[in-house]
Amino acid sequence: MKKTRYIVIAGGVISGVGKGSATASIAKILQQYGYRATAIKIDPYINYDAGTLRPTEHGEVWVTDDGGEIDQDLGNYERFLGMSISRGNNITTGQIYKEVIDRERKGEYLGQTVQPIPHITDEIKRRIREAAEGFDFALVEIGGVIGDYENIPFLFAVKSLEREIGEENVIYVLITYLPIPSHIEEMKTKPTQQAIRLLSESGIFPDFILCRAREPLDEVRKKKIETYANIDADCVISAPDIDILYSIPLNFEKEGMGRKILSKFGLKPRKTPDWSNWEELVRRIKNPTRELKIAMVCKYIEIGDYRLSDSYISINQSLEHAGAHLGVRARIDWLDAKVFEKDRSELERLREYDGIIVPGGFGESGVEGKIEAIRFARESNVPYLGLCYGMQLAVIEFARNVCGMKGAHSTEIDPDTKYPVIDLQPTQKLLIEEEGYGGTMRLGAYAATLKKGSLVMELYARTGRLEEDRKRIERLKADPKQSFRLGILSMEERTILERHRHRYEVSPRFVDILEENGLFFSGYHLRADGTRLMEFIELPGHRFFVATQAHPEFKSMLEKPAPLFLGFLEAAMEK
Ligand code: GLN
């Protein structure tokens, strides 16, 4: 068995200072030095997973290939590391307690008093080790802030893991925040000193301190922290505010972070890092040749711009990745779909955009406005990209306005519609009756066969995804627990994998009539029971009108942009 070394990342002072991106960046750096690195996110909340959290409060729900509904930090890990990360890499207090209590009920602890220590902490360790297996490095990001009541068991567990595997195999990184209060304009180290002290209560002394602040740390403050934490000034790393996420690993490397970490473990680089491609992409994000205006028509608008972008973080990222490859910047305007319901002349505003996106969503709020925006895109030849709900609503729009099915709808919104073009599938209905709402979605990666001659097919082939997904399909075939995701595979190697998170589907009953009227279903998933689930639509003759039942934004990476986003921006450039 491969020996894994652990890097534990904890946050001091306040949350929201980029612990997730720092974790992802450190993992990326180690990868660049030739090591296999993974990252694990610990969320100390009681929720079993992020599936039921409100996106406006907690940011987007990230979906993994194996169907986990996870904290969005896992998305950053994947985007940086360029690999698929399992749901097991997200550990919550809820999962730990549920597992331990289930075991207790089964009688597995017969006679024992079941306690936080050792039973809860043992289960934490077991999960960390399981997720880390096979990797040279596992980064363990502890959510929340040091001093939070709920992350104490996790700190205890990593400390205990350290004792088991030897202290030479674990290092600790404290990410802290140094405020510069506006009335004195001076950077303050006191909160950091307190965080260091709090961490020491768990027996943990940081090997590195990453100092997040508006500005770089000066020598005086570096020295102060060095003395207080009793570590080398070399290990106090300055992490000033940046505007481009992907420049974080480059900045860390300027401080020699990779080599410093390796030397703490007594290791040498296995290869010389090659950042040239990454640097070039970052440079293009910084200096785009052109700006494109993209309208995102959505519902979570009431909460102001700040958190809004967090609710759709993967879409923003996907546009950034595709834009970096094309040398353009996609500027997103968030438009409240409801505005189009109140006043149809507002639709004219859409004319100034180079492209329109309707993202995923649930429920009826803003639905008619989104449908109007889609109609506008279709009729005015404006590039349109529909994601999940954005595809369902495009099908509804087409049914109503092209096929003449008045009142066509999704049964999610109108259970009594005469034309339920979007509907629950029988197996799904059964699940909802049996289990209520939780755990009834089509979640995770599913295979889709692409039709020859389609735009979608061309994009997946051109970007190399067809080839890449073929390899992933081989791996999935070998996994009996996950192979159901493939359904019945086409023999012609035109199969791709995208992630899903939805309950409703295009009703197979209406596919023929929609196609007769000109909507092209360019990809489908063929379930083992023979049902065809529609995965992609496109409109031949339109500049770009493509939508998918999947969430391709979960597979976009800086170095490998998602095919549909690339095609969408290319079309937007031509408009
Ligand atoms: N509400 C739709 C469904 O459940 C779409 C979900 C989504 O966009 N993620 O099928």
Coordinates of C-alpha atoms and ligand atoms in Angstrom, one line a residue:
M1 CA 0.0 0.0 0.0
K2 CA 1.2 3.5 -0.9
K3 CA 2.2 5.7 2.0
T4 CA 0.0 8.8 2.2
R5 CA 1.1 12.1 3.8
Y6 CA -1.4 14.5 5.1
I7 CA -1.6 18.3 5.0
V8 CA -4.3 19.6 7.3
I9 CA -5.7 23.0 6.5
A10 CA -7.5 25.0 9.2
G11 CA -8.8 28.5 9.2
G12 CA -8.4 31.2 11.8
V13 CA -10.1 34.5 12.5
I14 CA -13.0 34.5 10.0
S15 CA -14.4 32.2 7.3
G16 CA -14.6 33.1 3.7
V17 CA -10.9 33.9 3.2
G18 CA -10.3 31.4 0.5
K19 CA -9.4 28.3 2.4
G20 CA -10.8 26.1 -0.3
S21 CA -8.9 27.7 -3.1
A22 CA -5.7 27.7 -1.0
T23 CA -6.2 23.9 -0.4
A24 CA -6.8 23.3 -4.1
S25 CA -3.8 25.4 -5.0
I26 CA -1.4 23.5 -2.7
A27 CA -2.7 20.2 -4.1
K28 CA -2.1 21.5 -7.6
I29 CA 1.4 22.5 -6.8
L30 CA 2.2 19.1 -5.4
Q31 CA 0.7 17.6 -8.5
Q32 CA 3.1 19.8 -10.6
Y33 CA 6.0 18.3 -8.6
G34 CA 5.0 14.9 -9.8
Y35 CA 3.0 13.7 -6.8
R36 CA -0.5 12.3 -6.7
A37 CA -2.5 14.6 -4.6
T38 CA -6.2 14.6 -3.5
A39 CA -8.2 16.9 -1.2
I40 CA -10.8 16.2 1.4
K41 CA -13.3 18.7 2.7
I42 CA -14.7 18.4 6.2
D43 CA -17.9 20.2 6.8
P44 CA -18.7 20.2 10.5
Y45 CA -22.5 20.8 10.0
I46 CA -25.1 18.2 10.9
N47 CA -26.6 18.0 7.4
Y48 CA -25.8 14.7 5.8
D49 CA -24.8 16.5 2.7
A50 CA -25.2 19.8 0.9
G51 CA -28.3 18.6 -1.1
T52 CA -30.8 20.4 1.1
L53 CA -28.8 23.6 1.7
R54 CA -30.1 26.8 0.3
P55 CA -27.9 28.0 -2.6
T56 CA -28.3 31.6 -1.7
E57 CA -26.9 31.0 1.7
H58 CA -24.3 28.3 1.1
G59 CA -23.5 28.7 -2.5
E60 CA -24.0 26.2 -5.2
V61 CA -24.5 22.5 -4.6
W62 CA -21.7 20.6 -6.3
V63 CA -22.5 17.2 -7.9
T64 CA -19.8 14.5 -8.2
D65 CA -19.6 11.8 -10.8
D66 CA -20.7 9.2 -8.2
G67 CA -23.8 11.2 -7.4
G68 CA -22.8 13.2 -4.2
E69 CA -24.4 16.5 -3.5
I70 CA -21.5 18.3 -2.0
D71 CA -20.2 21.6 -0.8
Q72 CA -18.9 23.7 -3.6
D73 CA -15.3 23.6 -2.4
L74 CA -15.1 20.1 -4.0
G75 CA -15.7 21.9 -7.3
N76 CA -12.5 24.0 -6.8
Y77 CA -10.5 20.9 -6.0
E78 CA -11.7 19.3 -9.2
R79 CA -11.1 22.4 -11.3
F80 CA -7.6 22.8 -10.1
L81 CA -6.6 19.1 -10.0
G82 CA -8.3 18.3 -13.3
M83 CA -9.6 15.0 -11.9
S84 CA -12.9 13.5 -10.7
I85 CA -13.2 13.5 -6.9
S86 CA -15.6 11.1 -5.2
R87 CA -18.4 12.0 -2.8
G88 CA -16.4 10.3 -0.1
N89 CA -14.0 13.3 -0.1
N90 CA -16.7 15.3 1.7
I91 CA -17.1 14.4 5.3
T92 CA -19.9 15.9 7.5
T93 CA -20.7 15.6 11.2
G94 CA -24.1 14.2 10.1
Q95 CA -22.5 11.3 8.1
I96 CA -20.2 10.4 11.0
Y97 CA -23.0 10.4 13.6
K98 CA -25.4 8.5 11.4
E99 CA -22.9 5.8 10.7
V100 CA -22.0 5.4 14.3
I101 CA -25.6 5.4 15.5
D102 CA -26.6 2.9 12.7
R103 CA -23.8 0.6 13.8
E104 CA -24.9 0.9 17.4
R105 CA -28.5 0.0 16.5
K106 CA -27.2 -3.1 14.7
G107 CA -25.5 -4.2 17.8
E108 CA -22.0 -3.7 16.6
Y109 CA -20.8 -2.1 19.8
L110 CA -22.6 -4.5 22.0
G111 CA -21.9 -3.8 25.7
Q112 CA -19.9 -0.6 25.0
T113 CA -20.7 2.9 25.9
V114 CA -20.6 4.7 22.5
Q115 CA -18.9 8.1 22.9
P116 CA -17.5 11.0 20.9
I117 CA -14.0 9.7 21.8
P118 CA -13.1 7.1 20.5
H119 CA -16.1 6.1 18.4
I120 CA -16.8 9.4 16.6
T121 CA -13.2 10.3 16.1
D122 CA -12.4 6.7 14.9
E123 CA -15.1 7.0 12.2
I124 CA -13.6 10.4 11.2
K125 CA -10.2 8.9 10.8
R126 CA -11.6 5.9 8.9
R127 CA -13.2 8.1 6.4
I128 CA -10.2 10.4 5.9
R129 CA -8.0 7.3 5.3
E130 CA -10.4 5.8 2.9
A131 CA -10.6 9.0 0.8
A132 CA -6.8 9.3 0.9
E133 CA -5.9 5.8 -0.1
G134 CA -3.7 5.5 -3.1
F135 CA -2.5 9.1 -3.0
D136 CA 0.9 10.5 -2.1
F137 CA -0.7 13.5 -0.5
A138 CA -4.1 14.1 1.0
L139 CA -5.1 17.6 1.9
V140 CA -7.7 17.8 4.6
E141 CA -9.5 21.1 4.7
I142 CA -11.4 21.6 8.0
G143 CA -14.4 23.8 7.4
G144 CA -15.3 26.7 9.7
V145 CA -13.0 28.5 11.9
I146 CA -10.7 27.4 14.8
G147 CA -12.6 27.8 18.0
D148 CA -15.9 26.6 16.5
Y149 CA -17.5 24.2 18.8
E150 CA -18.3 21.8 16.0
N151 CA -14.9 21.3 14.6
I152 CA -13.2 20.1 17.8
P153 CA -13.8 16.4 17.1
F154 CA -12.2 16.7 13.7
L155 CA -9.1 18.4 15.1
F156 CA -8.9 15.7 17.7
A157 CA -9.2 13.1 15.0
V158 CA -6.4 14.5 12.8
K159 CA -4.2 14.8 15.9
S160 CA -4.9 11.2 16.7
L161 CA -4.2 10.2 13.0
E162 CA -0.9 11.9 13.4
R163 CA 0.0 9.8 16.4
E164 CA -0.9 6.6 14.5
I165 CA 1.1 7.3 11.3
G166 CA 3.9 9.4 12.8
E167 CA 4.3 13.1 13.0
E168 CA 6.7 13.1 10.1
N169 CA 3.7 12.3 7.9
V170 CA 1.5 15.2 8.8
I171 CA 1.8 19.0 8.5
Y172 CA -0.6 21.7 9.5
V173 CA -1.4 24.9 7.6
L174 CA -3.2 27.7 9.3
I175 CA -5.0 30.2 7.0
T176 CA -5.6 33.4 8.8
Y177 CA -6.9 36.8 8.1
L178 CA -5.2 40.1 8.9
P179 CA -7.6 43.0 9.0
I180 CA -6.7 46.5 8.1
P181 CA -9.3 48.6 9.9
S182 CA -10.1 51.6 7.8
H183 CA -9.8 54.2 10.6
I184 CA -6.2 53.3 11.3
E185 CA -5.0 51.8 8.0
E186 CA -2.7 49.4 9.7
M187 CA -2.5 45.7 9.4
K188 CA -3.4 43.9 12.6
T189 CA -1.7 40.6 13.7
K190 CA -3.6 40.1 17.0
P191 CA -6.5 38.0 15.7
T192 CA -3.9 35.7 14.1
Q193 CA -2.0 35.4 17.3
Q194 CA -5.2 34.4 19.0
A195 CA -6.0 31.8 16.3
I196 CA -2.5 30.3 16.8
R197 CA -3.2 30.0 20.5
L198 CA -6.7 28.5 20.0
L199 CA -5.2 25.9 17.6
S200 CA -2.6 25.0 20.2
E201 CA -5.4 24.0 22.6
S202 CA -5.9 21.0 20.3
G203 CA -2.2 20.3 20.4
I204 CA -1.7 21.6 16.9
F205 CA 1.1 23.9 16.0
P206 CA 1.1 25.2 12.4
D207 CA 4.0 24.4 10.1
F208 CA 2.8 27.1 7.7
I209 CA 0.8 30.2 8.2
L210 CA -0.9 31.6 5.2
C211 CA -1.7 35.3 5.8
R212 CA -4.7 36.5 3.8
A213 CA -5.0 40.2 3.7
R214 CA -5.9 43.1 1.4
E215 CA -2.2 43.7 1.0
P216 CA 1.1 41.7 1.2
L217 CA 2.5 41.2 4.6
D218 CA 5.4 43.5 5.5
E219 CA 8.6 42.3 7.3
V220 CA 7.6 43.7 10.7
R221 CA 4.4 41.7 10.7
K222 CA 6.0 38.6 9.3
K223 CA 8.5 38.8 12.2
K224 CA 5.8 39.3 14.8
I225 CA 4.0 36.2 13.6
E226 CA 7.2 34.2 13.4
T227 CA 8.0 35.0 17.0
Y228 CA 4.5 34.4 18.3
A229 CA 4.0 31.1 16.4
N230 CA 7.6 30.0 16.9
I231 CA 8.0 29.1 13.3
D232 CA 10.5 30.2 10.6
A233 CA 9.6 33.5 8.8
D234 CA 10.1 31.3 5.7
C235 CA 6.9 29.5 6.6
V236 CA 4.8 32.6 7.0
I237 CA 3.4 33.0 3.6
S238 CA 1.8 36.2 2.4
A239 CA -1.5 35.8 0.5
P240 CA -2.8 39.2 -0.5
D241 CA -6.1 39.7 -2.3
I242 CA -6.1 38.7 -5.9
D243 CA -8.7 39.0 -8.6
I244 CA -7.9 35.8 -10.5
L245 CA -8.5 32.6 -8.7
Y246 CA -6.1 30.6 -10.9
S247 CA -3.1 32.8 -10.1
I248 CA -3.1 31.6 -6.4
P249 CA -0.9 28.6 -7.0
L250 CA 1.5 30.8 -9.1
N251 CA 1.7 33.3 -6.3
F252 CA 2.3 30.5 -3.7
E253 CA 5.1 29.2 -5.9
K254 CA 6.7 32.6 -6.0
E255 CA 7.1 32.1 -2.3
G256 CA 8.6 28.7 -2.9
M257 CA 5.7 26.9 -1.2
G258 CA 6.0 23.6 -3.1
R259 CA 9.6 23.0 -2.3
K260 CA 9.1 24.2 1.3
I261 CA 6.3 21.7 1.8
L262 CA 8.2 18.8 0.2
S263 CA 11.2 19.6 2.4
K264 CA 9.1 19.5 5.6
F265 CA 8.3 15.9 4.6
G266 CA 12.0 15.2 3.6
L267 CA 10.9 14.8 0.0
K268 CA 12.4 15.9 -3.3
P269 CA 10.6 17.0 -6.5
R270 CA 9.8 14.1 -8.8
K271 CA 9.6 16.4 -11.7
T272 CA 10.2 20.1 -12.6
P273 CA 6.9 21.9 -12.6
D274 CA 5.7 23.2 -16.0
W275 CA 3.3 26.0 -15.4
S276 CA 3.5 27.4 -19.0
N277 CA 0.0 26.5 -20.1
W278 CA -1.6 27.5 -16.8
E279 CA 0.3 30.8 -16.9
E280 CA -0.8 31.5 -20.4
L281 CA -4.4 30.9 -19.5
V282 CA -4.2 33.2 -16.5
R283 CA -2.6 35.8 -18.7
R284 CA -5.5 35.6 -21.1
I285 CA -8.1 35.9 -18.3
K286 CA -6.3 39.0 -17.2
N287 CA -6.0 40.5 -20.7
P288 CA -8.9 39.5 -22.9
T289 CA -8.9 40.8 -26.4
R290 CA -12.7 41.3 -26.2
E291 CA -15.6 41.4 -23.8
L292 CA -18.8 39.5 -24.5
K293 CA -22.0 40.4 -22.8
I294 CA -23.9 37.3 -21.5
A295 CA -27.3 37.5 -20.0
M296 CA -28.0 34.9 -17.3
V297 CA -31.7 34.7 -16.8
C298 CA -32.4 33.3 -13.3
K299 CA -34.4 33.5 -10.1
Y300 CA -32.0 33.8 -7.2
I301 CA -31.7 37.5 -7.8
E302 CA -33.1 39.1 -4.8
I303 CA -30.1 38.7 -2.6
G304 CA -27.8 41.1 -4.5
D305 CA -24.8 40.5 -6.7
Y306 CA -22.5 39.3 -4.0
R307 CA -23.8 35.9 -3.1
L308 CA -25.5 35.5 -6.4
S309 CA -22.4 34.7 -8.2
D310 CA -21.7 32.0 -5.6
S311 CA -25.0 30.3 -6.3
Y312 CA -23.8 29.7 -9.9
I313 CA -20.1 29.5 -9.4
S314 CA -19.5 26.6 -11.7
I315 CA -21.2 28.4 -14.6
N316 CA -19.1 31.5 -14.0
Q317 CA -16.1 29.3 -13.9
S318 CA -17.0 27.4 -17.1
L319 CA -17.4 30.8 -18.9
E320 CA -14.1 31.9 -17.6
H321 CA -12.4 28.7 -18.7
A322 CA -13.9 28.8 -22.2
G323 CA -13.2 32.5 -22.4
A324 CA -9.5 31.9 -21.5
H325 CA -9.2 29.5 -24.4
L326 CA -10.7 32.0 -26.8
G327 CA -9.0 35.0 -25.4
V328 CA -12.3 36.7 -24.5
R329 CA -14.0 37.7 -21.2
A330 CA -17.6 36.8 -20.7
R331 CA -19.2 39.5 -18.6
I332 CA -22.3 38.1 -17.0
D333 CA -25.4 40.2 -16.2
W334 CA -27.8 38.6 -13.8
L335 CA -31.3 39.3 -15.0
D336 CA -34.3 38.5 -12.9
A337 CA -36.6 36.4 -15.0
K338 CA -39.7 37.9 -13.3
V339 CA -39.0 41.2 -14.9
F340 CA -40.0 39.7 -18.3
E341 CA -43.2 38.4 -16.8
K342 CA -44.4 41.8 -15.7
D343 CA -43.4 43.7 -18.8
R344 CA -42.8 42.0 -22.1
S345 CA -41.1 45.0 -23.7
E346 CA -38.3 44.4 -21.2
L347 CA -37.3 41.5 -23.5
E348 CA -35.9 44.1 -25.9
R349 CA -33.1 44.6 -23.4
L350 CA -31.9 41.1 -24.4
R351 CA -31.0 42.4 -27.8
E352 CA -27.8 44.0 -26.5
Y353 CA -26.4 40.6 -25.4
D354 CA -24.1 38.3 -27.3
G355 CA -25.6 35.2 -25.6
I356 CA -28.3 34.1 -23.2
I357 CA -28.1 31.4 -20.6
V358 CA -30.9 29.8 -18.6
P359 CA -29.3 27.9 -15.7
G360 CA -30.7 25.0 -13.6
G361 CA -33.4 25.7 -11.1
F362 CA -36.4 24.4 -9.3
G363 CA -40.0 25.5 -8.8
E364 CA -42.2 28.0 -10.5
S365 CA -40.7 31.3 -9.6
G366 CA -39.7 33.2 -12.7
V367 CA -40.5 30.3 -15.0
E368 CA -42.7 32.2 -17.5
G369 CA -40.1 34.9 -17.7
K370 CA -37.4 32.4 -18.5
I371 CA -39.6 30.8 -21.2
E372 CA -40.1 34.3 -22.7
A373 CA -36.3 34.9 -22.8
I374 CA -35.8 31.5 -24.5
R375 CA -38.4 32.4 -27.1
F376 CA -36.6 35.6 -27.7
A377 CA -33.3 33.8 -28.2
R378 CA -34.8 31.3 -30.5
E379 CA -36.7 33.8 -32.6
S380 CA -33.9 36.5 -32.7
N381 CA -31.1 34.1 -33.5
V382 CA -29.2 35.0 -30.3
P383 CA -26.9 32.2 -29.0
Y384 CA -28.7 30.2 -26.3
L385 CA -27.3 27.7 -23.8
G386 CA -29.8 25.9 -21.6
L387 CA -28.6 24.0 -18.6
C388 CA -31.0 21.4 -17.0
Y389 CA -34.0 23.5 -16.3
G390 CA -32.8 25.6 -19.2
M391 CA -33.4 22.6 -21.5
Q392 CA -36.7 21.7 -20.0
L393 CA -38.0 25.2 -20.4
A394 CA -36.7 25.3 -24.0
V395 CA -38.7 22.2 -24.8
I396 CA -41.8 23.7 -23.2
E397 CA -41.3 26.9 -25.2
F398 CA -40.9 25.0 -28.4
A399 CA -44.0 22.8 -27.7
R400 CA -46.1 25.8 -27.0
N401 CA -45.0 28.3 -29.6
V402 CA -43.9 26.0 -32.5
C403 CA -45.9 22.8 -32.0
G404 CA -49.0 24.7 -30.9
M405 CA -49.4 22.8 -27.7
K406 CA -51.1 25.5 -25.7
G407 CA -50.3 25.3 -22.0
A408 CA -47.6 22.7 -22.4
H409 CA -45.6 22.5 -19.2
S410 CA -43.6 20.5 -16.8
T411 CA -45.7 18.6 -14.2
E412 CA -43.3 20.1 -11.6
I413 CA -45.2 23.3 -12.1
D414 CA -48.6 22.3 -13.6
P415 CA -49.5 18.7 -12.7
D416 CA -52.7 19.0 -14.7
T417 CA -51.3 20.3 -18.0
K418 CA -52.8 18.9 -21.1
Y419 CA -49.3 18.6 -22.6
P420 CA -46.9 17.3 -19.9
V421 CA -43.8 17.5 -22.1
I422 CA -41.6 17.4 -19.1
D423 CA -42.7 14.8 -16.6
L424 CA -41.6 12.4 -13.9
Q425 CA -40.7 8.9 -15.2
P426 CA -42.5 6.0 -13.6
T427 CA -39.4 4.8 -11.7
Q428 CA -39.0 8.3 -10.3
K429 CA -42.7 8.5 -9.2
L430 CA -42.3 5.3 -7.3
L431 CA -39.2 6.7 -5.5
I432 CA -41.0 9.9 -4.5
E433 CA -44.0 7.9 -3.1
E434 CA -41.7 5.6 -1.2
E435 CA -39.1 8.0 0.1
G436 CA -40.5 11.5 0.0
Y437 CA -38.4 14.2 -1.7
G438 CA -34.9 13.4 -0.5
G439 CA -32.8 11.1 -2.6
T440 CA -35.1 10.9 -5.5
M441 CA -33.1 12.8 -8.1
R442 CA -31.1 11.5 -11.0
L443 CA -27.7 12.4 -9.6
G444 CA -24.2 12.1 -10.9
A445 CA -22.7 11.1 -14.2
Y446 CA -24.8 9.4 -16.8
A447 CA -23.8 8.3 -20.3
A448 CA -25.3 9.9 -23.3
T449 CA -25.0 8.7 -26.9
L450 CA -24.6 11.6 -29.3
K451 CA -26.2 11.7 -32.7
K452 CA -24.0 11.8 -35.8
G453 CA -23.9 15.2 -37.6
S454 CA -25.0 17.1 -34.5
L455 CA -23.3 20.3 -33.3
V456 CA -23.0 18.7 -29.8
M457 CA -21.2 15.7 -31.3
E458 CA -18.8 18.0 -33.2
L459 CA -18.0 20.0 -30.0
Y460 CA -17.4 16.9 -27.8
A461 CA -15.1 15.5 -30.5
R462 CA -13.2 18.6 -31.2
T463 CA -12.4 19.3 -27.5
G464 CA -11.2 15.8 -26.9
R465 CA -13.9 14.9 -24.5
L466 CA -15.2 12.0 -26.6
E467 CA -11.9 10.4 -26.4
E468 CA -11.4 11.2 -22.7
D469 CA -14.8 10.0 -21.7
R470 CA -14.3 6.7 -23.4
K471 CA -11.5 6.0 -20.9
R472 CA -13.7 7.0 -18.1
I473 CA -16.4 4.7 -19.4
E474 CA -14.0 1.8 -19.3
R475 CA -13.3 2.5 -15.6
L476 CA -17.1 2.8 -14.8
K477 CA -17.8 -0.5 -16.5
A478 CA -15.4 -2.1 -14.0
D479 CA -17.3 -0.7 -11.0
P480 CA -20.3 -2.8 -10.3
K481 CA -21.8 -0.1 -7.9
Q482 CA -21.6 2.6 -10.5
S483 CA -21.9 0.9 -13.9
F484 CA -25.7 1.5 -13.9
R485 CA -24.8 5.0 -15.0
L486 CA -23.9 3.8 -18.4
G487 CA -27.3 2.3 -19.4
I488 CA -27.0 0.6 -22.7
L489 CA -24.0 1.8 -24.5
S490 CA -23.8 2.6 -28.2
M491 CA -21.2 0.6 -30.0
E492 CA -20.1 3.4 -32.1
E493 CA -18.0 5.2 -29.5
R494 CA -20.1 8.3 -29.5
T495 CA -20.8 8.2 -25.8
I496 CA -20.0 10.9 -23.3
L497 CA -20.5 11.4 -19.6
E498 CA -22.1 14.4 -17.9
R499 CA -23.4 15.0 -14.4
H500 CA -27.0 15.3 -13.5
R501 CA -29.2 16.7 -10.7
H502 CA -32.9 16.7 -11.5
R503 CA -36.1 14.8 -11.1
Y504 CA -38.0 15.5 -14.3
E505 CA -37.3 14.4 -17.9
V506 CA -38.5 15.2 -21.4
S507 CA -41.5 12.8 -21.7
P508 CA -40.7 10.1 -24.2
R509 CA -44.3 10.4 -25.4
F510 CA -43.7 13.8 -27.0
V511 CA -40.3 13.3 -28.5
D512 CA -41.6 12.3 -32.0
I513 CA -43.9 15.3 -32.4
L514 CA -41.3 17.7 -31.2
E515 CA -38.8 16.3 -33.7
E516 CA -41.3 16.5 -36.5
N517 CA -41.6 20.2 -35.8
G518 CA -37.8 20.7 -36.1
L519 CA -36.3 20.3 -32.6
F520 CA -33.3 18.0 -32.9
F521 CA -32.7 15.7 -29.9
S522 CA -28.9 15.3 -30.4
G523 CA -28.1 12.9 -27.5
Y524 CA -29.9 10.5 -25.3
H525 CA -29.3 8.1 -22.4
L526 CA -30.6 4.6 -23.0
R527 CA -31.6 3.1 -19.8
A528 CA -31.2 -0.6 -19.2
D529 CA -35.0 -1.0 -19.2
G530 CA -35.1 0.5 -22.8
T531 CA -36.4 4.0 -21.9
R532 CA -34.6 6.8 -23.8
L533 CA -34.0 9.9 -21.7
M534 CA -33.3 13.0 -23.8
E535 CA -30.0 14.6 -22.9
F536 CA -29.4 17.2 -25.6
I537 CA -31.4 19.4 -27.9
E538 CA -30.3 21.7 -30.6
L539 CA -32.0 23.8 -33.4
P540 CA -30.5 23.3 -36.8
G541 CA -30.2 26.6 -38.7
H542 CA -30.0 28.7 -35.5
R543 CA -26.7 30.4 -34.8
F544 CA -26.4 28.4 -31.5
F545 CA -29.4 27.0 -29.7
V546 CA -28.2 24.1 -27.6
A547 CA -29.5 22.8 -24.2
T548 CA -28.8 19.8 -22.1
Q549 CA -30.5 18.0 -19.3
A550 CA -27.1 17.6 -17.7
H551 CA -24.9 20.1 -15.9
P552 CA -21.8 20.3 -18.1
E553 CA -20.6 23.1 -15.9
F554 CA -19.5 20.5 -13.3
K555 CA -16.9 19.1 -15.7
S556 CA -15.3 22.3 -16.9
M557 CA -11.7 22.9 -16.0
L558 CA -9.3 25.7 -16.7
E559 CA -7.1 23.5 -18.9
K560 CA -10.1 21.6 -20.3
P561 CA -13.1 23.9 -21.0
A562 CA -16.5 22.2 -21.3
P563 CA -17.5 21.7 -25.0
L564 CA -20.9 23.4 -24.8
F565 CA -19.5 26.5 -23.1
L566 CA -16.8 26.7 -25.7
G567 CA -19.3 26.4 -28.6
F568 CA -21.6 28.9 -26.9
L569 CA -18.9 31.6 -26.6
E570 CA -17.6 31.0 -30.1
A571 CA -21.1 31.6 -31.4
A572 CA -21.4 34.7 -29.2
M573 CA -18.2 36.0 -30.6
E574 CA -19.6 35.7 -34.1
K575 CA -22.8 37.5 -33.3
Ligands
GLN1 N1 -36.5 21.3 -11.6 C1 -36.0 20.5 -12.7 C2 -36.0 19.0 -12.3 O1 -36.1 18.7 -11.1 C3 -34.6 20.9 -13.1 C4 -33.6 20.8 -12.1 C5 -32.3 21.5 -12.4 O2 -32.3 22.4 -13.2 N2 -31.2 21.1 -11.7 O3 -36.0 18.2 -13.1

